[in-house]
Amino acid sequence: MSNIIEITDFHAPELDVYARLTENQLLNRHEPEKGLFIAESPKVIERALDAGCIPVSLLLERKHITGQAQHIVARCQDIPVYTADFDVLTQLTGFNLTRGALCAMRRPPLPTVEEVCSGARRIAILENVVNPTNVGAIFRSAAALNMDAVLLTPACSNPLYRRAIRVSMGTVFQIPWTFLGTNDTEWPKPAMDILKRMGFRTAAMALSDHAVNIDDPQLMSEEKLAIILGTEGDGLASSTIADCDYTVCIPMSHGVDSLNVAAASAVAFWQLGNR
């Protein structure tokens, strides 16, 4: 049976992971094998558990122990379950945003690009997308709209940041993903060369006089396609666009020149995914 622990001291070090550690401290770049992340809400926690993530502790509103989170408590045997009434828990930073349940989990080791892309026909690549809300929204669209995997350049926001997980509704645990190396010198080369050796054609989502429309028949018929989306504001680097097989645009109206990267991803995945 899980160890139910009543919260009486908000400064207890066991609660640091929920209330006081920054995302970078949780990530623990110097010792990544000790890194943690926070999953919020019963549904998201269950998706993380289904993906094999290892729980360290739970922080639950008391009523959820025998309510919405009872299945989670049953699955997380022999870990601490910290609890109190809602009005007490709201004193912990951010808890009022969690739908009554938080779970600290160990970060899984990252797979290789080859492992993530094995068997994939449609993948998304994010270049320097730094907003965790956008990353989470892109993952949700990728999972819903037939992307097989997501790759991120090293400067992207981490998909296991708390906000990214929350916005994704836990789909970061359902779709394979990894980073394209550990520093910016690995993108666009040699990472682009690896993708091409694996048979992927590459499509840069960018504004250009030479771009093809997103419904271009040849583009849509590609057997294996990597859809590349750029950072908020500036979009893709010119060197990335130059290395791609296609430059692709979404037709706009009313004088609008572009969409937010998360919105653009949903349109691209819907049109180019394997339906």
mmCIF file of N, CA and C in Angstrom, residues 26-144:
data_model
loop_
_atom_site.group_PDB
_atom_site.id
_atom_site.type_symbol
_atom_site.label_atom_id
_atom_site.label_comp_id
_atom_site.label_asym_id
_atom_site.label_seq_id
_atom_site.Cartn_x
_atom_site.Cartn_y
_atom_site.Cartn_z
ATOM 1 N N LEU A 26 15.055 20.569 -12.173
ATOM 2 C CA LEU A 26 14.438 19.260 -12.380
ATOM 3 C C LEU A 26 15.131 18.502 -13.506
ATOM 4 N N LEU A 27 15.490 19.224 -14.566
ATOM 5 C CA LEU A 27 16.150 18.601 -15.708
ATOM 6 C C LEU A 27 17.493 17.997 -15.318
ATOM 7 N N ASN A 28 18.242 18.700 -14.437
ATOM 8 C CA ASN A 28 19.514 18.192 -13.914
ATOM 9 C C ASN A 28 20.475 17.817 -15.045
ATOM 10 N N ARG A 29 20.898 18.834 -15.806
ATOM 11 C CA ARG A 29 21.734 18.602 -16.976
ATOM 12 C C ARG A 29 23.057 17.915 -16.643
ATOM 13 N N HIS A 30 23.591 18.169 -15.446
ATOM 14 C CA HIS A 30 24.878 17.586 -15.078
ATOM 15 C C HIS A 30 24.774 16.093 -14.751
ATOM 16 N N GLU A 31 23.618 15.676 -14.246
ATOM 17 C CA GLU A 31 23.378 14.261 -13.948
ATOM 18 C C GLU A 31 21.996 13.888 -14.482
ATOM 19 N N PRO A 32 21.847 13.796 -15.810
ATOM 20 C CA PRO A 32 20.526 13.586 -16.400
ATOM 21 C C PRO A 32 19.827 12.316 -15.928
ATOM 22 N N GLU A 33 20.600 11.329 -15.501
ATOM 23 C CA GLU A 33 19.980 10.098 -15.012
ATOM 24 C C GLU A 33 19.205 10.333 -13.719
ATOM 25 N N LYS A 34 19.455 11.460 -13.062
ATOM 26 C CA LYS A 34 18.726 11.808 -11.841
ATOM 27 C C LYS A 34 17.632 12.847 -12.107
ATOM 28 N N GLY A 35 17.410 13.196 -13.350
ATOM 29 C CA GLY A 35 16.428 14.213 -13.690
ATOM 30 C C GLY A 35 15.006 13.772 -13.395
ATOM 31 N N LEU A 36 14.157 14.754 -13.107
ATOM 32 C CA LEU A 36 12.757 14.505 -12.786
ATOM 33 C C LEU A 36 11.867 15.382 -13.658
ATOM 34 N N PHE A 37 10.592 15.041 -13.735
ATOM 35 C CA PHE A 37 9.589 15.915 -14.326
ATOM 36 C C PHE A 37 8.309 15.781 -13.520
ATOM 37 N N ILE A 38 7.402 16.739 -13.723
ATOM 38 C CA ILE A 38 6.137 16.752 -12.998
ATOM 39 C C ILE A 38 4.991 16.540 -13.976
ATOM 40 N N ALA A 39 4.182 15.518 -13.724
ATOM 41 C CA ALA A 39 2.965 15.284 -14.503
ATOM 42 C C ALA A 39 1.766 15.758 -13.687
ATOM 43 N N GLU A 40 0.843 16.441 -14.347
ATOM 44 C CA GLU A 40 -0.324 17.012 -13.677
ATOM 45 C C GLU A 40 -1.603 16.372 -14.180
ATOM 46 N N SER A 41 -2.527 16.157 -13.279
ATOM 47 C CA SER A 41 -3.883 15.656 -13.500
ATOM 48 C C SER A 41 -3.874 14.129 -13.631
ATOM 49 N N PRO A 42 -4.936 13.500 -13.158
ATOM 50 C CA PRO A 42 -4.997 12.032 -13.220
ATOM 51 C C PRO A 42 -4.811 11.458 -14.623
ATOM 52 N N LYS A 43 -5.429 12.080 -15.641
ATOM 53 C CA LYS A 43 -5.311 11.544 -16.999
ATOM 54 C C LYS A 43 -3.875 11.572 -17.497
ATOM 55 N N VAL A 44 -3.194 12.701 -17.278
ATOM 56 C CA VAL A 44 -1.817 12.830 -17.749
ATOM 57 C C VAL A 44 -0.897 11.883 -16.994
ATOM 58 N N ILE A 45 -1.103 11.754 -15.691
ATOM 59 C CA ILE A 45 -0.273 10.836 -14.893
ATOM 60 C C ILE A 45 -0.444 9.403 -15.394
ATOM 61 N N GLU A 46 -1.667 9.028 -15.685
ATOM 62 C CA GLU A 46 -1.899 7.666 -16.180
ATOM 63 C C GLU A 46 -1.222 7.444 -17.525
ATOM 64 N N ARG A 47 -1.232 8.446 -18.381
ATOM 65 C CA ARG A 47 -0.557 8.299 -19.674
ATOM 66 C C ARG A 47 0.948 8.140 -19.475
ATOM 67 N N ALA A 48 1.510 8.856 -18.518
ATOM 68 C CA ALA A 48 2.935 8.710 -18.230
ATOM 69 C C ALA A 48 3.243 7.322 -17.687
ATOM 70 N N LEU A 49 2.399 6.823 -16.799
ATOM 71 C CA LEU A 49 2.589 5.475 -16.265
ATOM 72 C C LEU A 49 2.456 4.429 -17.365
ATOM 73 N N ASP A 50 1.480 4.601 -18.247
ATOM 74 C CA ASP A 50 1.296 3.668 -19.357
ATOM 75 C C ASP A 50 2.530 3.624 -20.258
ATOM 76 N N ALA A 51 3.242 4.759 -20.335
ATOM 77 C CA ALA A 51 4.445 4.835 -21.171
ATOM 78 C C ALA A 51 5.676 4.275 -20.468
ATOM 79 N N GLY A 52 5.506 3.827 -19.233
ATOM 80 C CA GLY A 52 6.623 3.219 -18.515
ATOM 81 C C GLY A 52 7.417 4.163 -17.637
ATOM 82 N N CYS A 53 6.947 5.403 -17.464
ATOM 83 C CA CYS A 53 7.666 6.353 -16.613
ATOM 84 C C CYS A 53 7.582 5.905 -15.152
ATOM 85 N N ILE A 54 8.658 6.131 -14.428
ATOM 86 C CA ILE A 54 8.773 5.649 -13.051
ATOM 87 C C ILE A 54 8.400 6.757 -12.073
ATOM 88 N N PRO A 55 7.351 6.544 -11.245
ATOM 89 C CA PRO A 55 6.941 7.573 -10.292
ATOM 90 C C PRO A 55 7.850 7.594 -9.067
ATOM 91 N N VAL A 56 8.043 8.801 -8.527
ATOM 92 C CA VAL A 56 8.855 8.983 -7.328
ATOM 93 C C VAL A 56 7.979 9.321 -6.130
ATOM 94 N N SER A 57 7.008 10.209 -6.335
ATOM 95 C CA SER A 57 6.061 10.563 -5.276
ATOM 96 C C SER A 57 4.833 11.193 -5.904
ATOM 97 N N LEU A 58 3.751 11.254 -5.131
ATOM 98 C CA LEU A 58 2.505 11.875 -5.557
ATOM 99 C C LEU A 58 2.141 12.995 -4.595
ATOM 100 N N LEU A 59 1.480 14.014 -5.112
ATOM 101 C CA LEU A 59 0.911 15.077 -4.296
ATOM 102 C C LEU A 59 -0.541 15.202 -4.711
ATOM 103 N N LEU A 60 -1.455 14.837 -3.802
ATOM 104 C CA LEU A 60 -2.863 14.733 -4.160
ATOM 105 C C LEU A 60 -3.747 15.509 -3.193
ATOM 106 N N GLU A 61 -4.774 16.129 -3.758
ATOM 107 C CA GLU A 61 -5.843 16.633 -2.908
ATOM 108 C C GLU A 61 -6.490 15.423 -2.236
ATOM 109 N N ARG A 62 -6.811 15.569 -0.946
ATOM 110 C CA ARG A 62 -7.238 14.410 -0.162
ATOM 111 C C ARG A 62 -8.385 13.637 -0.809
ATOM 112 N N LYS A 63 -9.363 14.341 -1.346
ATOM 113 C CA LYS A 63 -10.544 13.654 -1.872
ATOM 114 C C LYS A 63 -10.212 12.778 -3.073
ATOM 115 N N HIS A 64 -9.085 13.061 -3.746
ATOM 116 C CA HIS A 64 -8.754 12.289 -4.942
ATOM 117 C C HIS A 64 -8.108 10.940 -4.619
ATOM 118 N N ILE A 65 -7.673 10.753 -3.381
ATOM 119 C CA ILE A 65 -7.044 9.473 -3.016
ATOM 120 C C ILE A 65 -8.022 8.325 -3.211
ATOM 121 N N THR A 66 -9.271 8.557 -2.876
ATOM 122 C CA THR A 66 -10.304 7.538 -3.093
ATOM 123 C C THR A 66 -11.266 7.962 -4.206
ATOM 124 N N GLY A 67 -10.881 8.991 -4.950
ATOM 125 C CA GLY A 67 -11.724 9.482 -6.039
ATOM 126 C C GLY A 67 -11.039 9.329 -7.371
ATOM 127 N N GLN A 68 -10.797 10.466 -8.063
ATOM 128 C CA GLN A 68 -10.268 10.421 -9.421
ATOM 129 C C GLN A 68 -8.896 9.764 -9.524
ATOM 130 N N ALA A 69 -8.109 9.818 -8.459
ATOM 131 C CA ALA A 69 -6.737 9.298 -8.523
ATOM 132 C C ALA A 69 -6.579 7.933 -7.866
ATOM 133 N N GLN A 70 -7.663 7.274 -7.514
ATOM 134 C CA GLN A 70 -7.525 6.008 -6.786
ATOM 135 C C GLN A 70 -6.801 4.943 -7.613
ATOM 136 N N HIS A 71 -7.010 4.945 -8.933
ATOM 137 C CA HIS A 71 -6.317 3.963 -9.772
ATOM 138 C C HIS A 71 -4.824 4.268 -9.832
ATOM 139 N N ILE A 72 -4.475 5.551 -9.799
ATOM 140 C CA ILE A 72 -3.065 5.926 -9.793
ATOM 141 C C ILE A 72 -2.404 5.498 -8.494
ATOM 142 N N VAL A 73 -3.088 5.748 -7.380
ATOM 143 C CA VAL A 73 -2.546 5.332 -6.076
ATOM 144 C C VAL A 73 -2.325 3.821 -6.057
ATOM 145 N N ALA A 74 -3.279 3.076 -6.624
ATOM 146 C CA ALA A 74 -3.144 1.620 -6.663
ATOM 147 C C ALA A 74 -1.967 1.174 -7.516
ATOM 148 N N ARG A 75 -1.690 1.912 -8.592
ATOM 149 C CA ARG A 75 -0.577 1.558 -9.479
ATOM 150 C C ARG A 75 0.776 1.970 -8.918
ATOM 151 N N CYS A 76 0.795 2.972 -8.047
ATOM 152 C CA CYS A 76 2.056 3.525 -7.530
ATOM 153 C C CYS A 76 2.310 3.017 -6.118
ATOM 154 N N GLN A 77 2.495 1.740 -5.999
ATOM 155 C CA GLN A 77 2.734 1.142 -4.695
ATOM 156 C C GLN A 77 4.090 1.572 -4.135
ATOM 157 N N ASP A 78 4.139 1.733 -2.815
ATOM 158 C CA ASP A 78 5.399 1.938 -2.086
ATOM 159 C C ASP A 78 6.109 3.238 -2.408
ATOM 160 N N ILE A 79 5.375 4.257 -2.866
ATOM 161 C CA ILE A 79 5.972 5.587 -2.993
ATOM 162 C C ILE A 79 5.191 6.538 -2.085
ATOM 163 N N PRO A 80 5.807 7.630 -1.642
ATOM 164 C CA PRO A 80 5.096 8.577 -0.786
ATOM 165 C C PRO A 80 3.935 9.247 -1.526
ATOM 166 N N VAL A 81 2.805 9.369 -0.851
ATOM 167 C CA VAL A 81 1.661 10.107 -1.369
ATOM 168 C C VAL A 81 1.378 11.236 -0.386
ATOM 169 N N TYR A 82 1.786 12.454 -0.757
ATOM 170 C CA TYR A 82 1.579 13.613 0.101
ATOM 171 C C TYR A 82 0.183 14.160 -0.141
ATOM 172 N N THR A 83 -0.495 14.540 0.953
ATOM 173 C CA THR A 83 -1.879 14.967 0.794
ATOM 174 C C THR A 83 -2.292 15.989 1.845
ATOM 175 N N ALA A 84 -3.342 16.719 1.516
ATOM 176 C CA ALA A 84 -3.995 17.662 2.424
ATOM 177 C C ALA A 84 -5.258 18.130 1.720
ATOM 178 N N ASP A 85 -6.062 18.919 2.417
ATOM 179 C CA ASP A 85 -7.245 19.478 1.790
ATOM 180 C C ASP A 85 -6.836 20.550 0.777
ATOM 181 N N PHE A 86 -7.760 20.868 -0.146
ATOM 182 C CA PHE A 86 -7.448 21.787 -1.234
ATOM 183 C C PHE A 86 -6.976 23.145 -0.741
ATOM 184 N N ASP A 87 -7.636 23.702 0.285
ATOM 185 C CA ASP A 87 -7.266 25.032 0.743
ATOM 186 C C ASP A 87 -5.878 25.065 1.353
ATOM 187 N N VAL A 88 -5.416 23.928 1.824
ATOM 188 C CA VAL A 88 -4.043 23.838 2.327
ATOM 189 C C VAL A 88 -3.063 23.715 1.165
ATOM 190 N N LEU A 89 -3.406 22.898 0.206
ATOM 191 C CA LEU A 89 -2.498 22.658 -0.923
ATOM 192 C C LEU A 89 -2.308 23.894 -1.798
ATOM 193 N N THR A 90 -3.288 24.775 -1.834
ATOM 194 C CA THR A 90 -3.134 25.969 -2.660
ATOM 195 C C THR A 90 -2.015 26.871 -2.160
ATOM 196 N N GLN A 91 -1.552 26.634 -0.941
ATOM 197 C CA GLN A 91 -0.420 27.400 -0.437
ATOM 198 C C GLN A 91 0.886 26.976 -1.106
ATOM 199 N N LEU A 92 0.873 25.807 -1.741
ATOM 200 C CA LEU A 92 2.038 25.369 -2.503
ATOM 201 C C LEU A 92 1.951 25.978 -3.895
ATOM 202 N N THR A 93 3.010 26.589 -4.343
ATOM 203 C CA THR A 93 3.015 27.327 -5.601
ATOM 204 C C THR A 93 2.484 26.491 -6.756
ATOM 205 N N GLY A 94 1.451 27.010 -7.411
ATOM 206 C CA GLY A 94 0.951 26.403 -8.635
ATOM 207 C C GLY A 94 0.011 25.244 -8.449
ATOM 208 N N PHE A 95 -0.195 24.787 -7.224
ATOM 209 C CA PHE A 95 -1.010 23.583 -7.084
ATOM 210 C C PHE A 95 -2.452 23.798 -7.518
ATOM 211 N N ASN A 96 -2.942 25.030 -7.405
ATOM 212 C CA ASN A 96 -4.325 25.283 -7.787
ATOM 213 C C ASN A 96 -4.557 25.135 -9.283
ATOM 214 N N LEU A 97 -3.492 24.867 -10.060
ATOM 215 C CA LEU A 97 -3.642 24.677 -11.497
ATOM 216 C C LEU A 97 -3.600 23.206 -11.910
ATOM 217 N N THR A 98 -3.548 22.293 -10.970
ATOM 218 C CA THR A 98 -3.199 20.916 -11.315
ATOM 219 C C THR A 98 -4.358 19.934 -11.343
ATOM 220 N N ARG A 99 -5.589 20.408 -11.127
ATOM 221 C CA ARG A 99 -6.736 19.502 -11.072
ATOM 222 C C ARG A 99 -6.559 18.458 -9.986
ATOM 223 N N GLY A 100 -5.880 18.859 -8.927
ATOM 224 C CA GLY A 100 -5.846 18.027 -7.732
ATOM 225 C C GLY A 100 -4.828 16.921 -7.690
ATOM 226 N N ALA A 101 -3.956 16.795 -8.683
ATOM 227 C CA ALA A 101 -3.012 15.681 -8.677
ATOM 228 C C ALA A 101 -1.709 16.051 -9.371
ATOM 229 N N LEU A 102 -0.597 15.771 -8.702
ATOM 230 C CA LEU A 102 0.739 15.934 -9.269
ATOM 231 C C LEU A 102 1.523 14.658 -9.013
ATOM 232 N N CYS A 103 2.409 14.337 -9.934
ATOM 233 C CA CYS A 103 3.280 13.177 -9.750
ATOM 234 C C CYS A 103 4.685 13.523 -10.205
ATOM 235 N N ALA A 104 5.650 13.355 -9.317
ATOM 236 C CA ALA A 104 7.057 13.506 -9.687
ATOM 237 C C ALA A 104 7.542 12.181 -10.254
ATOM 238 N N MET A 105 8.186 12.243 -11.417
ATOM 239 C CA MET A 105 8.629 11.031 -12.107
ATOM 240 C C MET A 105 10.054 11.194 -12.601
ATOM 241 N N ARG A 106 10.713 10.081 -12.789
ATOM 242 C CA ARG A 106 12.078 10.108 -13.315
ATOM 243 C C ARG A 106 12.035 10.303 -14.831
ATOM 244 N N ARG A 107 12.960 11.125 -15.329
ATOM 245 C CA ARG A 107 13.038 11.330 -16.767
ATOM 246 C C ARG A 107 13.603 10.076 -17.432
ATOM 247 N N PRO A 108 12.923 9.551 -18.430
ATOM 248 C CA PRO A 108 13.444 8.368 -19.124
ATOM 249 C C PRO A 108 14.640 8.746 -19.989
ATOM 250 N N PRO A 109 15.543 7.808 -20.251
ATOM 251 C CA PRO A 109 16.661 8.094 -21.166
ATOM 252 C C PRO A 109 16.139 8.362 -22.566
ATOM 253 N N LEU A 110 16.797 9.268 -23.271
ATOM 254 C CA LEU A 110 16.352 9.611 -24.617
ATOM 255 C C LEU A 110 16.775 8.542 -25.620
ATOM 256 N N PRO A 111 15.877 8.159 -26.523
ATOM 257 C CA PRO A 111 16.258 7.234 -27.596
ATOM 258 C C PRO A 111 17.072 7.964 -28.655
ATOM 259 N N THR A 112 17.645 7.203 -29.574
ATOM 260 C CA THR A 112 18.369 7.796 -30.692
ATOM 261 C C THR A 112 17.387 8.230 -31.776
ATOM 262 N N VAL A 113 17.864 9.060 -32.690
ATOM 263 C CA VAL A 113 17.044 9.466 -33.833
ATOM 264 C C VAL A 113 16.621 8.234 -34.635
ATOM 265 N N GLU A 114 17.546 7.315 -34.817
ATOM 266 C CA GLU A 114 17.244 6.100 -35.587
ATOM 267 C C GLU A 114 16.149 5.280 -34.907
ATOM 268 N N GLU A 115 16.192 5.184 -33.585
ATOM 269 C CA GLU A 115 15.164 4.424 -32.869
ATOM 270 C C GLU A 115 13.801 5.092 -32.990
ATOM 271 N N VAL A 116 13.777 6.406 -32.857
ATOM 272 C CA VAL A 116 12.520 7.133 -32.927
ATOM 273 C C VAL A 116 11.896 7.042 -34.320
ATOM 274 N N CYS A 117 12.737 7.092 -35.346
ATOM 275 C CA CYS A 117 12.238 7.139 -36.726
ATOM 276 C C CYS A 117 12.072 5.765 -37.374
ATOM 277 N N SER A 118 12.463 4.727 -36.688
ATOM 278 C CA SER A 118 12.326 3.386 -37.251
ATOM 279 C C SER A 118 10.849 3.074 -37.513
ATOM 280 N N GLY A 119 10.534 2.778 -38.744
ATOM 281 C CA GLY A 119 9.160 2.453 -39.111
ATOM 282 C C GLY A 119 8.269 3.658 -39.335
ATOM 283 N N ALA A 120 8.786 4.866 -39.114
ATOM 284 C CA ALA A 120 7.967 6.077 -39.265
ATOM 285 C C ALA A 120 7.867 6.485 -40.734
ATOM 286 N N ARG A 121 6.727 7.059 -41.109
ATOM 287 C CA ARG A 121 6.539 7.606 -42.449
ATOM 288 C C ARG A 121 6.350 9.119 -42.439
ATOM 289 N N ARG A 122 5.850 9.637 -41.334
ATOM 290 C CA ARG A 122 5.650 11.076 -41.193
ATOM 291 C C ARG A 122 6.205 11.516 -39.833
ATOM 292 N N ILE A 123 7.154 12.445 -39.871
ATOM 293 C CA ILE A 123 7.709 12.960 -38.627
ATOM 294 C C ILE A 123 7.678 14.485 -38.645
ATOM 295 N N ALA A 124 7.634 15.073 -37.460
ATOM 296 C CA ALA A 124 7.728 16.524 -37.313
ATOM 297 C C ALA A 124 9.074 16.872 -36.705
ATOM 298 N N ILE A 125 9.668 17.946 -37.201
ATOM 299 C CA ILE A 125 10.923 18.448 -36.645
ATOM 300 C C ILE A 125 10.698 19.881 -36.188
ATOM 301 N N LEU A 126 11.059 20.174 -34.946
ATOM 302 C CA LEU A 126 10.920 21.515 -34.400
ATOM 303 C C LEU A 126 12.299 22.141 -34.287
ATOM 304 N N GLU A 127 12.460 23.291 -34.930
ATOM 305 C CA GLU A 127 13.729 24.016 -34.895
ATOM 306 C C GLU A 127 13.606 25.217 -33.957
ATOM 307 N N ASN A 128 14.270 25.129 -32.815
ATOM 308 C CA ASN A 128 14.388 26.253 -31.879
ATOM 309 C C ASN A 128 13.047 26.802 -31.411
ATOM 310 N N VAL A 129 12.054 25.936 -31.241
ATOM 311 C CA VAL A 129 10.762 26.368 -30.698
ATOM 312 C C VAL A 129 10.913 26.443 -29.178
ATOM 313 N N VAL A 130 10.929 27.637 -28.641
ATOM 314 C CA VAL A 130 11.334 27.845 -27.252
ATOM 315 C C VAL A 130 10.173 27.980 -26.269
ATOM 316 N N ASN A 131 8.977 28.173 -26.762
ATOM 317 C CA ASN A 131 7.828 28.347 -25.882
ATOM 318 C C ASN A 131 7.245 26.980 -25.524
ATOM 319 N N PRO A 132 7.240 26.593 -24.240
ATOM 320 C CA PRO A 132 6.730 25.271 -23.882
ATOM 321 C C PRO A 132 5.252 25.076 -24.208
ATOM 322 N N THR A 133 4.480 26.168 -24.214
ATOM 323 C CA THR A 133 3.073 26.052 -24.606
ATOM 324 C C THR A 133 2.964 25.624 -26.062
ATOM 325 N N ASN A 134 3.766 26.217 -26.931
ATOM 326 C CA ASN A 134 3.762 25.823 -28.335
ATOM 327 C C ASN A 134 4.236 24.384 -28.516
ATOM 328 N N VAL A 135 5.286 24.006 -27.792
ATOM 329 C CA VAL A 135 5.775 22.628 -27.897
ATOM 330 C C VAL A 135 4.676 21.651 -27.492
ATOM 331 N N GLY A 136 4.004 21.924 -26.377
ATOM 332 C CA GLY A 136 2.932 21.031 -25.936
ATOM 333 C C GLY A 136 1.804 20.952 -26.939
ATOM 334 N N ALA A 137 1.408 22.109 -27.502
ATOM 335 C CA ALA A 137 0.326 22.120 -28.484
ATOM 336 C C ALA A 137 0.718 21.366 -29.751
ATOM 337 N N ILE A 138 1.966 21.501 -30.174
ATOM 338 C CA ILE A 138 2.427 20.787 -31.367
ATOM 339 C C ILE A 138 2.393 19.281 -31.129
ATOM 340 N N PHE A 139 2.808 18.848 -29.949
ATOM 341 C CA PHE A 139 2.758 17.408 -29.646
ATOM 342 C C PHE A 139 1.327 16.892 -29.674
ATOM 343 N N ARG A 140 0.401 17.677 -29.151
ATOM 344 C CA ARG A 140 -0.991 17.229 -29.148
ATOM 345 C C ARG A 140 -1.505 17.074 -30.575
ATOM 346 N N SER A 141 -1.172 18.040 -31.433
ATOM 347 C CA SER A 141 -1.574 17.933 -32.838
ATOM 348 C C SER A 141 -0.865 16.781 -33.539
ATOM 349 N N ALA A 142 0.417 16.593 -33.235
ATOM 350 C CA ALA A 142 1.171 15.508 -33.862
ATOM 351 C C ALA A 142 0.570 14.149 -33.535
ATOM 352 N N ALA A 143 0.196 13.967 -32.266
ATOM 353 C CA ALA A 143 -0.388 12.691 -31.864
ATOM 354 C C ALA A 143 -1.768 12.490 -32.479
ATOM 355 N N ALA A 144 -2.542 13.561 -32.579
ATOM 356 C CA ALA A 144 -3.914 13.449 -33.083
ATOM 357 C C ALA A 144 -3.986 13.351 -34.600
#
